[in-house]
């Protein structure tokens, strides 16, 4: 009888342990299910609310003296977007406000950044303005591309075409080439910036978010530019600045034409950029009446220049030749030959309004679908 009792007690404990184990396994599985469900819902919710993944934006970064003189032209351009795929940031002189008295476009109201600085042409302050614009635009995670534009730029195509062109590639658009002719490199930059990484190009770049973050985090290249990249002293400015001991030894360095290009070369990221600008400028040396200043600035298009023929000639450009590298850049989009430029400068307000009134900036479906 005692043996049976002992056996029964053993079987009871064994059955109890199996039930407890099964119950614990059930609880564990249920907890895992709840955890997985929670993670799935969280991921799903992030996907739904994440603007960067669902509706990436292009940040349009305007560098202006004061107001945006071509705001009416840009107003027509931005009205072409119905999906909230852009944002606007404007760097004007400190204290300037974009309100109903200073802009005719609702898109530009209150779009000035609050940490603007006084910018001088040919000085490192231009780079600071660009960095301030990027820092403000990067606060919005939905901004995935960053376009620098001047207050004299016009769009050449409608918003949809422009957006698709830029977002169809994972690269930045940075006009960048080896600077071997102008002797702008200052040896004092070595060894922080070796001469083999020295680049030149247009400041009107289009950056990916990764490259924009690299620009604002840079703490080594920019200080070199502040100290050693300065424009050559011009006679008309000598009364405002000290007379140079020997102007022939000056390195005529324009910071904004070198900074982003050189920084990305320093970081070994040239494989991540398309080495051309999307903004057309005409460096017509004969356009200036003063031979001493020819070539310092691109040509300005005035009222008489504003014709559909001019716009079509800019749109017809499909390649760019870089003399110092013996390189011809054939322009492509989505793997097919395409027009090189989406924007153009420098246009006066009368010239831009004339083009708008002539519908010279309106793009037909045939042109948009053209390879």
Short mmCIF file of C-alpha atoms in Angstrom, two decimals:
data_model
loop_
_atom_site.label_atom_id
_atom_site.label_comp_id
_atom_site.label_asym_id
_atom_site.label_seq_id
_atom_site.Cartn_x
_atom_site.Cartn_y
_atom_site.Cartn_z
CA UNK A 1 0.00 0.00 0.00
CA UNK A 2 2.84 2.39 0.81
CA UNK A 3 4.47 1.73 -2.59
CA UNK A 4 1.23 2.58 -4.40
CA UNK A 5 0.85 5.75 -2.37
CA UNK A 6 4.40 6.78 -3.19
CA UNK A 7 3.84 6.02 -6.88
CA UNK A 8 0.61 8.01 -6.96
CA UNK A 9 2.25 10.97 -5.29
CA UNK A 10 5.09 10.84 -7.82
CA UNK A 11 2.64 10.75 -10.72
CA UNK A 12 0.70 13.68 -9.25
CA UNK A 13 3.85 15.81 -8.92
CA UNK A 14 4.95 14.86 -12.42
CA UNK A 15 1.58 15.80 -13.90
CA UNK A 16 1.63 19.10 -11.95
CA UNK A 17 5.11 19.96 -13.25
CA UNK A 18 4.03 19.23 -16.83
CA UNK A 19 0.97 21.45 -16.43
CA UNK A 20 3.08 24.22 -14.88
CA UNK A 21 5.63 23.96 -17.69
CA UNK A 22 2.89 24.04 -20.32
CA UNK A 23 1.31 27.04 -18.62
CA UNK A 24 4.65 28.88 -18.47
CA UNK A 25 5.29 28.11 -22.12
CA UNK A 26 1.83 29.40 -22.98
CA UNK A 27 2.44 32.60 -21.03
CA UNK A 28 5.87 33.00 -22.66
CA UNK A 29 4.44 32.51 -26.15
CA UNK A 30 1.64 34.93 -25.46
CA UNK A 31 4.12 37.52 -24.14
CA UNK A 32 6.28 37.06 -27.26
CA UNK A 33 3.21 37.49 -29.42
CA UNK A 34 2.27 40.70 -27.63
CA UNK A 35 5.83 42.01 -27.97
CA UNK A 36 5.97 41.19 -31.66
CA UNK A 37 2.55 42.74 -32.21
CA UNK A 38 3.65 45.86 -30.36
CA UNK A 39 6.83 46.14 -32.44
CA UNK A 40 4.88 45.55 -35.63
CA UNK A 41 2.38 48.26 -34.76
CA UNK A 42 5.21 50.64 -33.83
CA UNK A 43 7.03 50.02 -37.10
CA UNK A 44 3.79 50.33 -39.01
CA UNK A 45 2.96 53.58 -37.24
CA UNK A 46 6.42 55.01 -37.91
CA UNK A 47 6.01 54.12 -41.55
CA UNK A 48 2.68 55.90 -41.65
CA UNK A 49 3.83 59.05 -39.88
CA UNK A 50 7.40 59.27 -41.16
CA UNK A 51 7.42 62.04 -43.75
CA UNK A 52 10.97 61.21 -44.79
CA UNK A 53 10.00 57.75 -45.99
CA UNK A 54 6.51 58.49 -47.33
CA UNK A 55 6.77 62.01 -48.70
CA UNK A 56 10.38 63.22 -48.92
CA UNK A 57 10.73 66.95 -49.47
CA UNK A 58 13.11 69.18 -51.33
CA UNK A 59 14.29 72.15 -49.25
CA UNK A 60 14.71 75.25 -51.38
CA UNK A 61 17.39 77.41 -49.76
CA UNK A 62 17.42 80.99 -51.05
CA UNK A 63 20.36 83.30 -50.43
CA UNK A 64 18.98 86.82 -50.86
CA UNK A 65 20.07 90.38 -50.17
CA UNK A 66 16.64 91.32 -48.84
CA UNK A 67 13.41 90.25 -50.49
CA UNK A 68 12.91 87.63 -53.21
CA UNK A 69 12.48 89.80 -56.32
CA UNK A 70 11.29 86.87 -58.45
CA UNK A 71 8.76 85.60 -55.88
CA UNK A 72 5.88 85.79 -58.38
CA UNK A 73 7.69 83.41 -60.74
CA UNK A 74 8.44 81.00 -57.92
CA UNK A 75 4.83 81.26 -56.74
CA UNK A 76 3.66 79.79 -60.05
CA UNK A 77 6.30 77.06 -59.74
CA UNK A 78 5.38 76.02 -56.19
CA UNK A 79 1.66 76.02 -56.96
CA UNK A 80 2.41 73.06 -59.22
CA UNK A 81 2.91 70.84 -56.17
CA UNK A 82 -0.21 69.36 -54.57
CA UNK A 83 1.50 66.79 -52.36
CA UNK A 84 3.46 68.94 -49.89
CA UNK A 85 6.84 67.94 -51.29
CA UNK A 86 8.85 71.10 -50.67
CA UNK A 87 9.89 73.54 -47.97
CA UNK A 88 11.38 77.03 -48.24
CA UNK A 89 14.12 78.76 -46.25
CA UNK A 90 15.46 82.25 -46.98
CA UNK A 91 18.67 83.86 -45.77
CA UNK A 92 18.33 87.66 -45.95
CA UNK A 93 20.13 90.44 -44.12
CA UNK A 94 19.65 90.35 -40.33
CA UNK A 95 16.32 91.79 -39.25
CA UNK A 96 14.61 91.53 -42.63
CA UNK A 97 11.13 89.98 -42.52
CA UNK A 98 9.18 88.36 -45.31
CA UNK A 99 5.64 89.58 -44.72
CA UNK A 100 2.73 90.85 -46.79
CA UNK A 101 4.59 94.12 -47.33
CA UNK A 102 7.77 92.48 -48.69
CA UNK A 103 6.55 89.49 -50.70
CA UNK A 104 3.62 88.88 -53.03
CA UNK A 105 3.77 85.11 -52.58
CA UNK A 106 2.22 83.32 -49.61
CA UNK A 107 4.86 80.61 -49.99
CA UNK A 108 7.56 83.01 -48.76
CA UNK A 109 5.72 84.52 -45.80
CA UNK A 110 7.84 84.22 -42.64
CA UNK A 111 10.26 81.87 -44.37
CA UNK A 112 13.36 83.88 -43.42
CA UNK A 113 15.67 82.18 -40.94
CA UNK A 114 16.22 83.98 -37.64
CA UNK A 115 19.99 83.43 -37.34
CA UNK A 116 21.01 85.20 -40.54
CA UNK A 117 24.28 87.14 -40.76
CA UNK A 118 25.63 90.01 -42.84
CA UNK A 119 27.07 88.42 -45.99
CA UNK A 120 29.89 89.92 -48.04
CA UNK A 121 30.58 88.68 -51.56
CA UNK A 122 33.83 86.74 -51.81
CA UNK A 123 34.08 86.21 -48.05
CA UNK A 124 33.68 83.16 -45.81
CA UNK A 125 30.46 84.73 -44.51
CA UNK A 126 28.75 83.26 -47.59
CA UNK A 127 29.64 79.76 -46.35
CA UNK A 128 28.30 80.62 -42.91
CA UNK A 129 25.01 81.68 -44.51
CA UNK A 130 24.83 78.36 -46.35
CA UNK A 131 25.54 76.42 -43.17
CA UNK A 132 22.85 78.37 -41.30
CA UNK A 133 20.32 77.53 -44.01
CA UNK A 134 21.24 73.85 -43.89
CA UNK A 135 21.08 73.74 -40.10
CA UNK A 136 17.54 75.15 -40.15
CA UNK A 137 16.39 72.87 -42.97
CA UNK A 138 17.83 69.74 -41.34
CA UNK A 139 15.50 70.21 -38.37
CA UNK A 140 12.72 68.85 -40.56
CA UNK A 141 13.35 65.11 -41.07
CA UNK A 142 11.21 65.10 -44.20
CA UNK A 143 13.72 67.32 -46.03
CA UNK A 144 15.85 64.90 -48.04
CA UNK A 145 17.38 67.19 -50.70
CA UNK A 146 18.74 70.70 -50.24
CA UNK A 147 18.99 73.16 -53.14
CA UNK A 148 20.90 76.42 -52.93
CA UNK A 149 19.42 79.20 -55.06
CA UNK A 150 20.17 82.90 -55.45
CA UNK A 151 17.53 85.62 -55.47
CA UNK A 152 18.06 85.96 -59.24
CA UNK A 153 17.35 82.30 -60.11
CA UNK A 154 14.36 81.12 -62.12
CA UNK A 155 13.00 77.57 -62.54
CA UNK A 156 13.07 76.25 -66.11
CA UNK A 157 10.59 73.40 -65.65
CA UNK A 158 7.48 72.74 -63.60
CA UNK A 159 7.62 71.36 -60.09
CA UNK A 160 6.81 67.72 -60.91
CA UNK A 161 9.55 67.45 -63.53
CA UNK A 162 12.05 69.16 -61.24
CA UNK A 163 11.17 66.95 -58.26
CA UNK A 164 11.40 63.71 -60.25
CA UNK A 165 14.72 64.74 -61.82
CA UNK A 166 16.34 65.43 -58.44
CA UNK A 167 14.81 62.58 -56.45
CA UNK A 168 15.45 59.93 -59.12
CA UNK A 169 19.10 59.68 -58.06
CA UNK A 170 20.73 59.07 -54.69
CA UNK A 171 23.60 61.45 -55.47
CA UNK A 172 24.19 65.11 -54.76
CA UNK A 173 24.65 67.48 -57.70
CA UNK A 174 27.90 69.34 -57.09
CA UNK A 175 29.80 71.17 -59.81
CA UNK A 176 33.32 70.06 -58.93
CA UNK A 177 36.62 69.97 -60.80
CA UNK A 178 40.33 70.13 -60.07
CA UNK A 179 41.47 73.75 -59.87
CA UNK A 180 44.82 73.82 -61.68
CA UNK A 181 44.70 77.18 -63.49
CA UNK A 182 43.79 80.02 -61.15
CA UNK A 183 46.27 79.35 -58.35
CA UNK A 184 43.59 79.89 -55.73
CA UNK A 185 44.99 77.23 -53.44
CA UNK A 186 46.90 78.67 -50.51
CA UNK A 187 49.77 76.39 -49.36
CA UNK A 188 49.05 77.49 -45.79
CA UNK A 189 46.06 75.14 -45.93
CA UNK A 190 48.42 72.18 -46.00
CA UNK A 191 48.38 69.61 -44.44
CA UNK A 192 44.74 70.00 -43.33
CA UNK A 193 43.69 70.41 -46.97
CA UNK A 194 46.24 68.81 -49.33
CA UNK A 195 46.40 70.31 -52.80
CA UNK A 196 45.21 67.07 -54.40
CA UNK A 197 41.83 67.57 -52.67
CA UNK A 198 41.45 71.19 -53.77
CA UNK A 199 38.34 71.61 -55.93
CA UNK A 200 36.49 74.44 -57.64
CA UNK A 201 32.91 74.78 -58.87
CA UNK A 202 29.58 76.54 -58.52
CA UNK A 203 28.10 77.21 -55.10
CA UNK A 204 24.62 76.35 -56.44
CA UNK A 205 24.62 72.73 -55.35
CA UNK A 206 21.97 70.14 -54.55
CA UNK A 207 22.87 68.05 -51.50
CA UNK A 208 21.53 64.80 -50.09
CA UNK A 209 20.71 64.77 -46.40
CA UNK A 210 23.92 62.85 -45.65
CA UNK A 211 26.09 65.45 -47.36
CA UNK A 212 24.15 68.36 -45.82
CA UNK A 213 24.88 66.93 -42.36
CA UNK A 214 28.57 66.61 -43.23
CA UNK A 215 28.67 70.31 -44.13
CA UNK A 216 27.19 71.55 -40.85
CA UNK A 217 29.35 69.17 -38.76
CA UNK A 218 32.60 70.17 -40.43
CA UNK A 219 35.08 71.57 -37.92
CA UNK A 220 38.35 71.22 -39.83
CA UNK A 221 37.96 72.40 -43.44
CA UNK A 222 35.86 75.50 -42.78
CA UNK A 223 38.36 77.11 -40.34
CA UNK A 224 41.03 76.79 -43.06
CA UNK A 225 38.76 78.63 -45.46
CA UNK A 226 38.13 81.38 -42.93
CA UNK A 227 41.84 81.91 -42.44
CA UNK A 228 43.37 81.26 -45.85
CA UNK A 229 40.71 81.54 -48.60
CA UNK A 230 40.20 85.23 -49.38
CA UNK A 231 39.45 87.20 -52.53
CA UNK A 232 42.17 89.30 -54.08
CA UNK A 233 42.28 92.96 -53.07
CA UNK A 234 40.79 95.19 -55.76
CA UNK A 235 41.90 98.83 -56.18
CA UNK A 236 38.36 100.17 -55.67
CA UNK A 237 38.23 98.49 -52.24
CA UNK A 238 41.65 99.57 -50.95
CA UNK A 239 40.21 102.59 -49.15
CA UNK A 240 38.05 100.20 -47.09
CA UNK A 241 40.76 97.58 -46.52
CA UNK A 242 44.50 97.72 -45.82
CA UNK A 243 46.67 98.20 -48.89
CA UNK A 244 48.35 94.82 -49.68
CA UNK A 245 52.14 94.75 -49.36
CA UNK A 246 52.41 92.71 -52.57
CA UNK A 247 49.13 92.00 -54.33
CA UNK A 248 50.88 89.63 -56.77
CA UNK A 249 51.34 87.14 -53.94
CA UNK A 250 47.66 87.09 -53.02
CA UNK A 251 45.64 83.94 -53.72
CA UNK A 252 42.39 85.05 -55.30
CA UNK A 253 40.21 82.57 -53.45
CA UNK A 254 36.40 82.87 -53.50
CA UNK A 255 35.31 80.60 -50.58
CA UNK A 256 31.85 79.59 -51.81
CA UNK A 257 33.28 78.40 -55.15
CA UNK A 258 35.50 75.85 -53.39
CA UNK A 259 34.13 74.87 -50.00
CA UNK A 260 31.53 72.13 -50.54
CA UNK A 261 33.53 70.63 -53.41
CA UNK A 262 36.75 70.49 -51.39
CA UNK A 263 35.02 69.23 -48.24
CA UNK A 264 33.43 66.27 -50.05
CA UNK A 265 36.74 65.48 -51.74
CA UNK A 266 38.41 65.55 -48.31
CA UNK A 267 35.85 63.06 -47.02
CA UNK A 268 36.39 60.72 -49.99
CA UNK A 269 32.79 61.16 -51.14
CA UNK A 270 33.23 62.20 -54.75
CA UNK A 271 31.84 58.83 -55.80
CA UNK A 272 28.53 59.89 -54.21
CA UNK A 273 28.08 63.06 -56.27
CA UNK A 274 27.09 63.91 -59.82
CA UNK A 275 29.83 66.39 -60.67
CA UNK A 276 27.77 69.15 -62.26
CA UNK A 277 25.39 71.90 -61.21
CA UNK A 278 21.69 72.05 -62.04
CA UNK A 279 21.80 75.87 -62.21
CA UNK A 280 22.96 77.58 -65.38
CA UNK A 281 25.12 80.71 -65.28
CA UNK A 282 26.53 82.48 -68.33
CA UNK A 283 30.15 83.51 -67.81
CA UNK A 284 30.26 85.84 -70.78
CA UNK A 285 33.45 87.85 -70.38
CA UNK A 286 32.36 90.41 -72.97
CA UNK A 287 29.25 91.37 -70.99
CA UNK A 288 31.08 93.76 -68.69
CA UNK A 289 31.97 97.27 -69.81
CA UNK A 290 34.83 97.38 -67.33
CA UNK A 291 37.73 95.17 -68.49
CA UNK A 292 39.10 95.02 -64.94
CA UNK A 293 35.94 93.33 -63.70
CA UNK A 294 35.19 91.04 -66.62
CA UNK A 295 34.69 87.46 -65.53
CA UNK A 296 34.15 88.27 -61.84
CA UNK A 297 30.40 87.76 -62.14
CA UNK A 298 28.14 85.89 -64.59
CA UNK A 299 26.09 87.78 -67.15
CA UNK A 300 22.85 89.36 -66.00
CA UNK A 301 19.80 88.86 -68.22
CA UNK A 302 17.76 92.04 -68.57
CA UNK A 303 14.40 92.77 -70.15
CA UNK A 304 15.70 92.81 -73.72
CA UNK A 305 17.42 89.44 -73.22
CA UNK A 306 14.29 87.68 -71.99
CA UNK A 307 13.06 85.67 -74.97
CA UNK A 308 11.85 82.11 -75.51
CA UNK A 309 14.95 81.60 -77.68
CA UNK A 310 17.19 82.26 -74.67
CA UNK A 311 15.30 79.77 -72.49
CA UNK A 312 15.30 77.11 -75.19
CA UNK A 313 19.04 77.57 -75.72
CA UNK A 314 19.67 76.93 -72.02
CA UNK A 315 17.34 73.95 -72.01
CA UNK A 316 19.10 72.57 -75.06
CA UNK A 317 22.42 72.13 -73.24
CA UNK A 318 23.06 68.41 -72.76
CA UNK A 319 26.76 68.34 -71.85
CA UNK A 320 29.38 70.36 -69.96
CA UNK A 321 33.10 70.43 -70.71
CA UNK A 322 35.68 70.85 -67.92
CA UNK A 323 38.94 72.17 -69.32
CA UNK A 324 41.21 71.46 -66.37
CA UNK A 325 40.24 67.77 -66.31
CA UNK A 326 39.70 67.31 -70.06
CA UNK A 327 36.33 65.90 -69.05
CA UNK A 328 33.01 66.19 -70.81
CA UNK A 329 30.02 65.54 -68.58
CA UNK A 330 27.07 64.21 -70.58
CA UNK A 331 23.92 64.91 -68.65
CA UNK A 332 21.53 62.09 -67.79
CA UNK A 333 18.41 61.52 -65.73
CA UNK A 334 17.05 58.10 -64.82
CA UNK A 335 19.82 56.56 -66.90
CA UNK A 336 18.84 58.40 -70.10
CA UNK A 337 20.26 61.49 -71.86
CA UNK A 338 18.64 64.64 -70.53
CA UNK A 339 18.89 68.39 -70.26
CA UNK A 340 21.60 69.59 -67.89
CA UNK A 341 19.89 72.48 -66.12
CA UNK A 342 16.71 72.88 -64.07
CA UNK A 343 17.36 76.49 -63.02
CA UNK A 344 19.07 79.55 -64.48
CA UNK A 345 20.48 82.88 -63.28
CA UNK A 346 20.98 85.87 -63.19
CA UNK A 347 17.60 87.34 -64.19
CA UNK A 348 16.28 90.78 -63.32
CA UNK A 349 12.69 91.03 -62.16
CA UNK A 350 11.47 92.62 -65.44
CA UNK A 351 13.19 89.88 -67.46
CA UNK A 352 11.70 87.06 -65.37
CA UNK A 353 8.20 88.56 -65.46
CA UNK A 354 8.41 89.00 -69.22
CA UNK A 355 9.31 85.32 -69.62
CA UNK A 356 6.42 84.34 -67.38
CA UNK A 357 3.97 86.50 -69.32
CA UNK A 358 5.24 85.05 -72.60
CA UNK A 359 4.73 81.51 -71.20
CA UNK A 360 8.39 80.87 -72.01
CA UNK A 361 8.73 79.03 -68.68
CA UNK A 362 5.64 76.85 -69.17
CA UNK A 363 6.54 73.26 -70.13
CA UNK A 364 4.37 71.12 -72.41
CA UNK A 365 3.72 67.44 -71.82
CA UNK A 366 5.80 66.66 -74.88
CA UNK A 367 8.84 68.39 -73.39
CA UNK A 368 8.39 66.75 -70.00
CA UNK A 369 8.31 63.25 -71.46
CA UNK A 370 11.23 63.90 -73.77
CA UNK A 371 14.17 61.57 -72.90
#
